[in-house]
Amino acid sequence: MRSGDDIELVSVTKRYPGGAVAVDAVTHLFRGNSYICLLGPSGCGKSSTLRMIAGHESVTEGAIVLGGRDVAALPPAKRGTAMMFQSYALFPHLSVTDNVAFSLKMKGEPTARRRARAAEMLELVDMAAFGDRLPAQLSGGQQQRVALARALITDPQVLLLDEPLSALDPFLRIRMRAELKRIQRELGITFIHVTHGQDEALALADEVVVMNRARIEQAGPAREVFNVPRTAFVARFMGGHNVLTLPQGQFALRADAVRLEAEGAEAVVRSVEYQGTHVAVTARAAGDQDILAVIPEAQFFAAPRMPGDAVRLGWRDSDLHPLTA
Ligand code: ADP
Ligand code: MG
């Protein structure tokens, strides 16, 4: 069922001057009040898609329907969307409070109201104590929270985030992504978050939308996209899968579904990587196919293998997921 908060892309194409097709007739319904991750390798068209939804890039062909109307021709401020940029782009000479309240000032809202709203937003992003500081007096993670507050103060239906965590160190990145999810839930609006990291998408998304070469290759709940990739590209990009060519066709097989057993396909171990909780064993099987088996640590060390060892690889037929070309 559709609702007023859904965002629908109808055959949306972006062609840049010079001929590159960055987004190729993409049609998709993004559900309202959900956390969506737009995932794909560099250059596949994620930012172009996001910028067209935000209104920062023109739509070459197609419609963008939000709240029941085509917003493709509206300026950014009239769409009900807000964008948080990868570079936080805070005004260096304005205090945190004034940065957050900036768009309300542009709208001519009275000072008292602006400050009250900015305080609410800073509370939401856990930055209430920092209102009087200048951006230069904040850490990268804190600047990002301020940028988030500034984007949210306009009450958008949809918040668009382009690789929002990429500048943070790994520890902060994991903390901040939990915060983003909490804030999305608390506000009950839609977040469309662009990332090239599959772990980030799996951790955050209600819906993962995988793009490849200007098109959507697969979309669905995180577990579904991970467990049942439809194409070899999605299986490889999500990681943790083998793509196998067997006599009966091409299949995805999760690396943690492959076992070293007494029975099964003959193979020779090529590499063994200790990964802490697991050990990654790559073995070459018939047809020169390298098959990755990810084995729980204790199980591996009960019968350790070395490169050059002959092994047999087993899996259940039900773990083979057919791929379309
Ligand atoms: P992603 O965000 O997935 O890395 P982009 O949407 O930025 O991908 O880019 C998609 C394609 O469009 C790339 O081939 C890129 O070089 C091209 N592109 C992006 N922006 C422009 C632009 N302003 N002018 C011309 N080509 C562009
Ligand atoms: Mg990009």
mmCIF file of C-alpha atoms and ligand atoms in Angstrom:
data_model
loop_
_atom_site.group_PDB
_atom_site.id
_atom_site.type_symbol
_atom_site.label_atom_id
_atom_site.label_comp_id
_atom_site.label_asym_id
_atom_site.label_seq_id
_atom_site.Cartn_x
_atom_site.Cartn_y
_atom_site.Cartn_z
ATOM 1 C CA MET A 1 0.000 0.000 0.000
ATOM 2 C CA ARG A 2 1.245 3.476 -0.811
ATOM 3 C CA SER A 3 1.165 6.295 1.652
ATOM 4 C CA GLY A 4 1.659 10.054 1.478
ATOM 5 C CA ASP A 5 5.149 9.759 2.908
ATOM 6 C CA ASP A 6 6.434 7.426 0.208
ATOM 7 C CA ILE A 7 8.904 8.660 -2.383
ATOM 8 C CA GLU A 8 8.496 7.267 -5.844
ATOM 9 C CA LEU A 9 11.033 7.511 -8.622
ATOM 10 C CA VAL A 10 9.331 6.968 -11.961
ATOM 11 C CA SER A 11 11.722 6.163 -14.785
ATOM 12 C CA VAL A 12 14.230 8.734 -13.547
ATOM 13 C CA THR A 13 17.209 9.355 -15.798
ATOM 14 C CA LYS A 14 20.208 11.618 -15.271
ATOM 15 C CA ARG A 15 22.370 12.400 -18.259
ATOM 16 C CA TYR A 16 25.212 14.848 -17.672
ATOM 17 C CA PRO A 17 26.345 17.175 -20.391
ATOM 18 C CA GLY A 18 28.979 15.251 -22.302
ATOM 19 C CA GLY A 19 26.845 12.149 -22.488
ATOM 20 C CA ALA A 20 27.445 10.083 -19.332
ATOM 21 C CA VAL A 21 24.229 8.371 -18.171
ATOM 22 C CA ALA A 22 24.588 8.448 -14.379
ATOM 23 C CA VAL A 23 21.077 7.164 -13.604
ATOM 24 C CA ASP A 24 19.280 5.056 -16.184
ATOM 25 C CA ALA A 25 15.464 4.993 -16.072
ATOM 26 C CA VAL A 26 15.286 4.078 -12.397
ATOM 27 C CA THR A 27 11.852 3.262 -10.999
ATOM 28 C CA HIS A 28 11.500 2.583 -7.301
ATOM 29 C CA LEU A 29 9.156 3.156 -4.367
ATOM 30 C CA PHE A 30 10.912 4.185 -1.161
ATOM 31 C CA ARG A 31 8.602 3.576 1.807
ATOM 32 C CA GLY A 32 7.846 6.465 4.130
ATOM 33 C CA ASN A 33 9.132 6.340 7.716
ATOM 34 C CA SER A 34 11.896 3.912 6.884
ATOM 35 C CA TYR A 35 15.669 3.808 6.892
ATOM 36 C CA ILE A 36 16.879 3.213 3.361
ATOM 37 C CA CYS A 37 20.476 2.624 2.350
ATOM 38 C CA LEU A 38 21.462 3.235 -1.241
ATOM 39 C CA LEU A 39 24.450 0.974 -1.690
ATOM 40 C CA GLY A 40 26.857 0.450 -4.548
ATOM 41 C CA PRO A 41 30.398 0.931 -5.814
ATOM 42 C CA SER A 42 31.862 4.320 -6.616
ATOM 43 C CA GLY A 43 30.426 5.851 -9.788
ATOM 44 C CA CYS A 44 27.231 3.741 -9.936
ATOM 45 C CA GLY A 45 24.936 6.776 -9.624
ATOM 46 C CA LYS A 46 24.111 6.948 -5.894
ATOM 47 C CA SER A 47 24.919 10.628 -5.351
ATOM 48 C CA SER A 48 23.221 11.637 -8.590
ATOM 49 C CA THR A 49 20.057 9.839 -7.467
ATOM 50 C CA LEU A 50 20.194 11.498 -4.043
ATOM 51 C CA ARG A 51 20.874 14.956 -5.465
ATOM 52 C CA MET A 52 17.946 14.650 -7.852
ATOM 53 C CA ILE A 53 15.641 13.744 -4.947
ATOM 54 C CA ALA A 54 17.002 16.733 -2.991
ATOM 55 C CA GLY A 55 16.670 19.091 -5.940
ATOM 56 C CA HIS A 56 20.378 19.877 -6.156
ATOM 57 C CA GLU A 57 20.616 18.257 -9.565
ATOM 58 C CA SER A 58 18.099 18.507 -12.403
ATOM 59 C CA VAL A 59 16.179 15.439 -13.561
ATOM 60 C CA THR A 60 16.830 14.710 -17.235
ATOM 61 C CA GLU A 61 13.740 12.523 -17.616
ATOM 62 C CA GLY A 62 11.147 11.046 -15.290
ATOM 63 C CA ALA A 63 9.226 12.012 -12.164
ATOM 64 C CA ILE A 64 9.978 12.172 -8.452
ATOM 65 C CA VAL A 65 6.753 11.826 -6.507
ATOM 66 C CA LEU A 66 6.691 12.915 -2.885
ATOM 67 C CA GLY A 67 3.543 13.501 -0.875
ATOM 68 C CA GLY A 68 1.480 12.649 -3.947
ATOM 69 C CA ARG A 69 3.000 15.331 -6.216
ATOM 70 C CA ASP A 70 5.825 15.423 -8.727
ATOM 71 C CA VAL A 71 8.533 17.519 -7.089
ATOM 72 C CA ALA A 72 11.091 17.134 -9.887
ATOM 73 C CA ALA A 73 10.743 20.771 -10.937
ATOM 74 C CA LEU A 74 10.559 22.294 -7.424
ATOM 75 C CA PRO A 75 13.507 24.028 -5.731
ATOM 76 C CA PRO A 76 15.117 22.124 -2.808
ATOM 77 C CA ALA A 77 13.436 24.179 -0.077
ATOM 78 C CA LYS A 78 9.944 23.447 -1.421
ATOM 79 C CA ARG A 79 10.179 19.647 -1.525
ATOM 80 C CA GLY A 80 9.973 18.571 2.080
ATOM 81 C CA THR A 81 13.469 17.118 1.821
ATOM 82 C CA ALA A 82 16.730 18.127 3.480
ATOM 83 C CA MET A 83 20.230 17.064 2.682
ATOM 84 C CA MET A 84 23.169 16.471 4.952
ATOM 85 C CA PHE A 85 26.396 16.892 3.064
ATOM 86 C CA GLN A 86 29.515 14.798 3.265
ATOM 87 C CA SER A 87 31.568 17.889 4.108
ATOM 88 C CA TYR A 88 29.583 19.377 6.945
ATOM 89 C CA ALA A 89 29.770 22.859 5.437
ATOM 90 C CA LEU A 90 29.149 24.706 8.695
ATOM 91 C CA PHE A 91 29.623 28.484 8.690
ATOM 92 C CA PRO A 92 32.922 29.004 10.533
ATOM 93 C CA HIS A 93 32.048 32.438 11.939
ATOM 94 C CA LEU A 94 28.635 31.430 13.356
ATOM 95 C CA SER A 95 28.041 29.722 16.693
ATOM 96 C CA VAL A 96 26.625 26.217 16.751
ATOM 97 C CA THR A 97 23.187 27.580 17.661
ATOM 98 C CA ASP A 98 23.259 30.119 14.818
ATOM 99 C CA ASN A 99 24.420 27.468 12.369
ATOM 100 C CA VAL A 100 21.518 25.233 13.326
ATOM 101 C CA ALA A 101 19.005 28.106 13.271
ATOM 102 C CA PHE A 102 20.297 29.501 9.972
ATOM 103 C CA SER A 103 17.483 28.341 7.695
ATOM 104 C CA LEU A 104 14.857 29.654 10.136
ATOM 105 C CA LYS A 105 16.563 33.045 10.051
ATOM 106 C CA MET A 106 16.360 32.978 6.249
ATOM 107 C CA LYS A 107 12.635 32.317 6.613
ATOM 108 C CA GLY A 108 12.315 35.355 8.863
ATOM 109 C CA GLU A 109 11.339 33.524 12.056
ATOM 110 C CA PRO A 110 11.674 35.597 15.252
ATOM 111 C CA THR A 111 14.877 35.166 17.280
ATOM 112 C CA ALA A 112 13.287 33.594 20.351
ATOM 113 C CA ARG A 113 11.562 30.922 18.277
ATOM 114 C CA ARG A 114 14.724 30.220 16.284
ATOM 115 C CA ARG A 115 16.775 29.742 19.409
ATOM 116 C CA ALA A 116 14.145 27.503 21.005
ATOM 117 C CA ARG A 117 13.966 25.277 17.918
ATOM 118 C CA ALA A 118 17.762 25.152 17.616
ATOM 119 C CA ALA A 119 17.985 24.107 21.277
ATOM 120 C CA GLU A 120 15.478 21.303 20.632
ATOM 121 C CA MET A 121 17.481 20.078 17.653
ATOM 122 C CA LEU A 122 20.763 20.218 19.574
ATOM 123 C CA GLU A 123 19.093 18.205 22.328
ATOM 124 C CA LEU A 124 18.027 15.610 19.753
ATOM 125 C CA VAL A 125 21.591 15.145 18.519
ATOM 126 C CA ASP A 126 23.026 15.202 22.042
ATOM 127 C CA MET A 127 24.828 18.539 21.578
ATOM 128 C CA ALA A 128 22.794 20.733 23.961
ATOM 129 C CA ALA A 129 25.902 21.857 25.859
ATOM 130 C CA PHE A 130 27.719 23.153 22.765
ATOM 131 C CA GLY A 131 25.418 25.888 21.443
ATOM 132 C CA ASP A 132 27.843 28.757 22.047
ATOM 133 C CA ARG A 133 30.906 27.164 20.475
ATOM 134 C CA LEU A 134 32.270 27.865 17.030
ATOM 135 C CA PRO A 135 32.598 24.952 14.572
ATOM 136 C CA ALA A 136 36.419 25.076 14.855
ATOM 137 C CA GLN A 137 36.053 24.290 18.563
ATOM 138 C CA LEU A 138 34.333 20.962 17.832
ATOM 139 C CA SER A 139 35.621 17.525 16.874
ATOM 140 C CA GLY A 140 34.684 16.048 13.487
ATOM 141 C CA GLY A 141 32.012 13.860 15.076
ATOM 142 C CA GLN A 142 30.512 16.853 16.904
ATOM 143 C CA GLN A 143 30.501 18.965 13.738
ATOM 144 C CA GLN A 144 28.598 16.206 12.089
ATOM 145 C CA ARG A 145 25.936 16.188 14.784
ATOM 146 C CA VAL A 146 25.552 19.934 14.283
ATOM 147 C CA ALA A 147 25.187 19.446 10.523
ATOM 148 C CA LEU A 148 22.494 16.867 11.243
ATOM 149 C CA ALA A 149 20.638 19.263 13.576
ATOM 150 C CA ARG A 150 20.872 21.961 10.931
ATOM 151 C CA ALA A 151 19.353 19.692 8.287
ATOM 152 C CA LEU A 152 16.544 18.531 10.579
ATOM 153 C CA ILE A 153 15.416 21.974 11.775
ATOM 154 C CA THR A 154 13.328 22.465 8.628
ATOM 155 C CA ASP A 155 11.110 19.483 9.611
ATOM 156 C CA PRO A 156 11.791 17.502 6.437
ATOM 157 C CA GLN A 157 9.741 14.439 5.521
ATOM 158 C CA VAL A 158 12.884 12.965 4.031
ATOM 159 C CA LEU A 159 16.482 13.379 5.114
ATOM 160 C CA LEU A 160 19.091 12.639 2.458
ATOM 161 C CA LEU A 161 22.580 11.704 3.634
ATOM 162 C CA ASP A 162 25.494 11.258 1.247
ATOM 163 C CA GLU A 163 28.186 9.028 2.788
ATOM 164 C CA PRO A 164 27.646 10.758 6.140
ATOM 165 C CA LEU A 165 30.027 8.530 8.111
ATOM 166 C CA SER A 166 32.934 8.253 5.703
ATOM 167 C CA ALA A 167 35.070 10.963 7.345
ATOM 168 C CA LEU A 168 34.821 9.436 10.834
ATOM 169 C CA ASP A 169 37.211 6.948 12.386
ATOM 170 C CA PRO A 170 35.851 3.386 12.664
ATOM 171 C CA PHE A 171 34.901 3.667 16.341
ATOM 172 C CA LEU A 172 32.955 6.916 15.903
ATOM 173 C CA ARG A 173 31.398 5.619 12.718
ATOM 174 C CA ILE A 174 29.763 2.740 14.545
ATOM 175 C CA ARG A 175 28.579 4.989 17.350
ATOM 176 C CA MET A 176 27.220 7.598 14.962
ATOM 177 C CA ARG A 177 25.347 5.076 12.853
ATOM 178 C CA ALA A 178 23.458 3.908 15.940
ATOM 179 C CA GLU A 179 22.616 7.557 16.608
ATOM 180 C CA LEU A 180 21.331 8.069 13.068
ATOM 181 C CA LYS A 181 19.050 5.082 13.416
ATOM 182 C CA ARG A 182 17.762 6.283 16.798
ATOM 183 C CA ILE A 183 17.044 9.760 15.407
ATOM 184 C CA GLN A 184 15.245 8.347 12.355
ATOM 185 C CA ARG A 185 13.030 6.239 14.635
ATOM 186 C CA GLU A 186 12.428 9.108 17.032
ATOM 187 C CA LEU A 187 11.374 11.533 14.284
ATOM 188 C CA GLY A 188 9.408 8.972 12.294
ATOM 189 C CA ILE A 189 10.651 10.347 8.951
ATOM 190 C CA THR A 190 12.450 8.708 6.026
ATOM 191 C CA PHE A 191 16.232 8.620 5.844
ATOM 192 C CA ILE A 192 17.893 7.829 2.511
ATOM 193 C CA HIS A 193 21.530 7.166 3.293
ATOM 194 C CA VAL A 194 24.095 6.682 0.538
ATOM 195 C CA THR A 195 27.011 4.400 1.323
ATOM 196 C CA HIS A 196 29.492 2.168 -0.457
ATOM 197 C CA GLY A 197 29.922 0.029 2.659
ATOM 198 C CA GLN A 198 27.833 -3.119 2.798
ATOM 199 C CA ASP A 199 28.306 -3.543 6.554
ATOM 200 C CA GLU A 200 26.962 -0.029 7.107
ATOM 201 C CA ALA A 201 23.937 -0.760 4.924
ATOM 202 C CA LEU A 202 23.220 -4.077 6.634
ATOM 203 C CA ALA A 203 23.535 -2.515 10.089
ATOM 204 C CA LEU A 204 21.190 0.385 9.387
ATOM 205 C CA ALA A 205 18.723 -0.281 6.661
ATOM 206 C CA ASP A 206 15.118 -1.360 6.712
ATOM 207 C CA GLU A 207 15.572 -1.513 2.971
ATOM 208 C CA VAL A 208 18.858 -1.963 1.128
ATOM 209 C CA VAL A 209 18.824 -0.679 -2.456
ATOM 210 C CA VAL A 210 21.832 -1.965 -4.408
ATOM 211 C CA MET A 211 22.845 0.085 -7.440
ATOM 212 C CA ASN A 212 25.176 -0.976 -10.215
ATOM 213 C CA ARG A 213 25.975 0.911 -13.403
ATOM 214 C CA ALA A 214 23.228 3.522 -13.139
ATOM 215 C CA ARG A 215 20.488 1.027 -12.280
ATOM 216 C CA ILE A 216 18.968 -0.628 -9.230
ATOM 217 C CA GLU A 217 20.121 -4.221 -9.267
ATOM 218 C CA GLN A 218 18.232 -5.433 -6.189
ATOM 219 C CA ALA A 219 16.224 -3.941 -3.339
ATOM 220 C CA GLY A 220 14.722 -5.432 -0.212
ATOM 221 C CA PRO A 221 15.127 -5.954 3.523
ATOM 222 C CA ALA A 222 18.793 -6.246 4.564
ATOM 223 C CA ARG A 223 18.578 -9.946 5.432
ATOM 224 C CA GLU A 224 16.850 -10.787 2.190
ATOM 225 C CA VAL A 225 19.408 -8.984 0.019
ATOM 226 C CA PHE A 226 22.258 -10.592 1.929
ATOM 227 C CA ASN A 227 20.823 -14.108 2.069
ATOM 228 C CA VAL A 228 19.284 -14.293 -1.369
ATOM 229 C CA PRO A 229 21.321 -12.152 -3.765
ATOM 230 C CA ARG A 230 19.761 -12.258 -7.199
ATOM 231 C CA THR A 231 22.851 -11.578 -9.296
ATOM 232 C CA ALA A 232 26.547 -12.385 -9.135
ATOM 233 C CA PHE A 233 27.239 -8.674 -8.743
ATOM 234 C CA VAL A 234 25.055 -8.399 -5.622
ATOM 235 C CA ALA A 235 26.517 -11.606 -4.151
ATOM 236 C CA ARG A 236 30.065 -10.342 -4.633
ATOM 237 C CA PHE A 237 29.340 -6.809 -3.550
ATOM 238 C CA MET A 238 27.552 -7.838 -0.346
ATOM 239 C CA GLY A 239 30.525 -10.058 0.469
ATOM 240 C CA GLY A 240 30.600 -13.306 2.432
ATOM 241 C CA HIS A 241 29.406 -15.266 -0.611
ATOM 242 C CA ASN A 242 30.919 -17.576 -3.170
ATOM 243 C CA VAL A 243 29.711 -17.333 -6.731
ATOM 244 C CA LEU A 244 29.867 -20.880 -8.093
ATOM 245 C CA THR A 245 29.473 -22.158 -11.612
ATOM 246 C CA LEU A 246 28.132 -25.704 -11.326
ATOM 247 C CA PRO A 247 26.880 -28.067 -14.060
ATOM 248 C CA GLN A 248 23.307 -27.032 -13.169
ATOM 249 C CA GLY A 249 23.990 -23.270 -13.360
ATOM 250 C CA GLN A 250 25.399 -20.310 -11.435
ATOM 251 C CA PHE A 251 24.793 -20.045 -7.682
ATOM 252 C CA ALA A 252 25.552 -17.939 -4.633
ATOM 253 C CA LEU A 253 26.733 -19.893 -1.603
ATOM 254 C CA ARG A 254 27.442 -18.225 1.724
ATOM 255 C CA ALA A 255 31.033 -18.743 2.818
ATOM 256 C CA ASP A 256 29.862 -19.711 6.295
ATOM 257 C CA ALA A 257 27.712 -22.469 4.778
ATOM 258 C CA VAL A 258 30.792 -24.238 3.357
ATOM 259 C CA ARG A 259 32.325 -26.944 5.571
ATOM 260 C CA LEU A 260 35.513 -28.939 5.484
ATOM 261 C CA GLU A 261 34.218 -32.487 5.579
ATOM 262 C CA ALA A 262 35.054 -36.095 4.887
ATOM 263 C CA GLU A 263 32.739 -36.085 1.860
ATOM 264 C CA GLY A 264 32.291 -33.408 -0.796
ATOM 265 C CA ALA A 265 34.084 -31.606 -3.581
ATOM 266 C CA GLU A 266 37.847 -32.208 -3.741
ATOM 267 C CA ALA A 267 39.933 -29.095 -3.305
ATOM 268 C CA VAL A 268 43.388 -27.911 -2.289
ATOM 269 C CA VAL A 269 43.820 -25.258 0.398
ATOM 270 C CA ARG A 270 45.389 -22.089 -0.991
ATOM 271 C CA SER A 271 45.223 -19.721 1.939
ATOM 272 C CA VAL A 272 44.285 -19.671 5.611
ATOM 273 C CA GLU A 273 43.481 -16.377 7.308
ATOM 274 C CA TYR A 274 42.854 -16.107 11.023
ATOM 275 C CA GLN A 275 40.086 -13.554 11.652
ATOM 276 C CA GLY A 276 39.570 -13.843 15.395
ATOM 277 C CA THR A 277 36.121 -15.378 15.736
ATOM 278 C CA HIS A 278 36.516 -17.212 12.418
ATOM 279 C CA VAL A 279 39.127 -18.623 10.093
ATOM 280 C CA ALA A 280 38.815 -17.937 6.361
ATOM 281 C CA VAL A 281 39.996 -20.857 4.260
ATOM 282 C CA THR A 282 40.254 -20.484 0.496
ATOM 283 C CA ALA A 283 40.525 -23.724 -1.454
ATOM 284 C CA ARG A 284 40.785 -24.392 -5.167
ATOM 285 C CA ALA A 285 38.224 -26.868 -6.492
ATOM 286 C CA ALA A 286 37.487 -28.410 -9.883
ATOM 287 C CA GLY A 287 37.346 -25.964 -12.784
ATOM 288 C CA ASP A 288 39.903 -23.714 -11.031
ATOM 289 C CA GLN A 289 37.193 -22.247 -8.817
ATOM 290 C CA ASP A 290 38.360 -20.750 -5.547
ATOM 291 C CA ILE A 291 35.861 -21.461 -2.795
ATOM 292 C CA LEU A 292 35.889 -19.560 0.472
ATOM 293 C CA ALA A 293 34.887 -21.334 3.671
ATOM 294 C CA VAL A 294 34.503 -19.259 6.831
ATOM 295 C CA ILE A 295 34.812 -21.603 9.782
ATOM 296 C CA PRO A 296 34.283 -20.875 13.485
ATOM 297 C CA GLU A 297 37.667 -20.589 15.181
ATOM 298 C CA ALA A 298 37.317 -23.512 17.617
ATOM 299 C CA GLN A 299 36.083 -25.826 14.876
ATOM 300 C CA PHE A 300 38.994 -24.960 12.596
ATOM 301 C CA PHE A 301 41.637 -25.486 15.266
ATOM 302 C CA ALA A 302 40.136 -28.870 16.195
ATOM 303 C CA ALA A 303 41.460 -30.019 12.790
ATOM 304 C CA PRO A 304 43.725 -27.286 11.403
ATOM 305 C CA ARG A 305 44.648 -27.191 7.684
ATOM 306 C CA MET A 306 47.575 -25.673 5.890
ATOM 307 C CA PRO A 307 48.013 -24.333 2.365
ATOM 308 C CA GLY A 308 48.630 -27.323 0.087
ATOM 309 C CA ASP A 309 46.441 -29.702 2.117
ATOM 310 C CA ALA A 310 43.847 -31.700 0.216
ATOM 311 C CA VAL A 311 40.357 -31.118 1.631
ATOM 312 C CA ARG A 312 36.774 -31.863 0.774
ATOM 313 C CA LEU A 313 34.243 -29.062 0.747
ATOM 314 C CA GLY A 314 30.626 -29.727 1.643
ATOM 315 C CA TRP A 315 27.425 -27.712 1.698
ATOM 316 C CA ARG A 316 23.705 -28.303 1.675
ATOM 317 C CA ASP A 317 21.843 -28.001 -1.613
ATOM 318 C CA SER A 318 19.381 -25.698 0.147
ATOM 319 C CA ASP A 319 22.239 -23.209 0.680
ATOM 320 C CA LEU A 320 22.706 -22.774 -3.073
ATOM 321 C CA HIS A 321 20.828 -19.734 -4.372
ATOM 322 C CA PRO A 322 20.431 -19.553 -8.134
ATOM 323 C CA LEU A 323 21.676 -16.332 -9.755
ATOM 324 C CA THR A 324 20.288 -14.691 -12.855
ATOM 325 C CA ALA A 325 22.800 -13.488 -15.397
HETATM 326 P P1 ADP B 1 28.353 7.581 -6.928
HETATM 327 O O1 ADP B 1 27.790 8.573 -5.960
HETATM 328 O O2 ADP B 1 27.649 6.265 -6.895
HETATM 329 O O3 ADP B 1 29.831 7.407 -6.767
HETATM 330 P P2 ADP B 1 27.746 9.584 -8.948
HETATM 331 O O4 ADP B 1 26.282 9.747 -8.968
HETATM 332 O O5 ADP B 1 28.546 10.622 -8.258
HETATM 333 O O6 ADP B 1 28.127 8.132 -8.408
HETATM 334 O O7 ADP B 1 28.290 9.500 -10.444
HETATM 335 C C1 ADP B 1 27.718 8.646 -11.417
HETATM 336 C C2 ADP B 1 28.376 8.899 -12.760
HETATM 337 O O8 ADP B 1 28.087 10.215 -13.189
HETATM 338 C C3 ADP B 1 29.894 8.782 -12.711
HETATM 339 O O9 ADP B 1 30.321 8.218 -13.924
HETATM 340 C C4 ADP B 1 30.335 10.230 -12.610
HETATM 341 O O10 ADP B 1 31.603 10.409 -13.170
HETATM 342 C C5 ADP B 1 29.274 10.970 -13.399
HETATM 343 N N1 ADP B 1 29.064 12.324 -12.870
HETATM 344 C C6 ADP B 1 28.725 12.661 -11.591
HETATM 345 N N2 ADP B 1 28.588 13.983 -11.468
HETATM 346 C C7 ADP B 1 28.835 14.525 -12.677
HETATM 347 C C8 ADP B 1 28.849 15.852 -13.208
HETATM 348 N N3 ADP B 1 28.545 16.903 -12.435
HETATM 349 N N4 ADP B 1 29.153 15.996 -14.529
HETATM 350 C C9 ADP B 1 29.447 14.933 -15.300
HETATM 351 N N5 ADP B 1 29.444 13.675 -14.884
HETATM 352 C C10 ADP B 1 29.142 13.449 -13.578
HETATM 353 MG MG MG B 2 28.794 9.632 -4.390
#
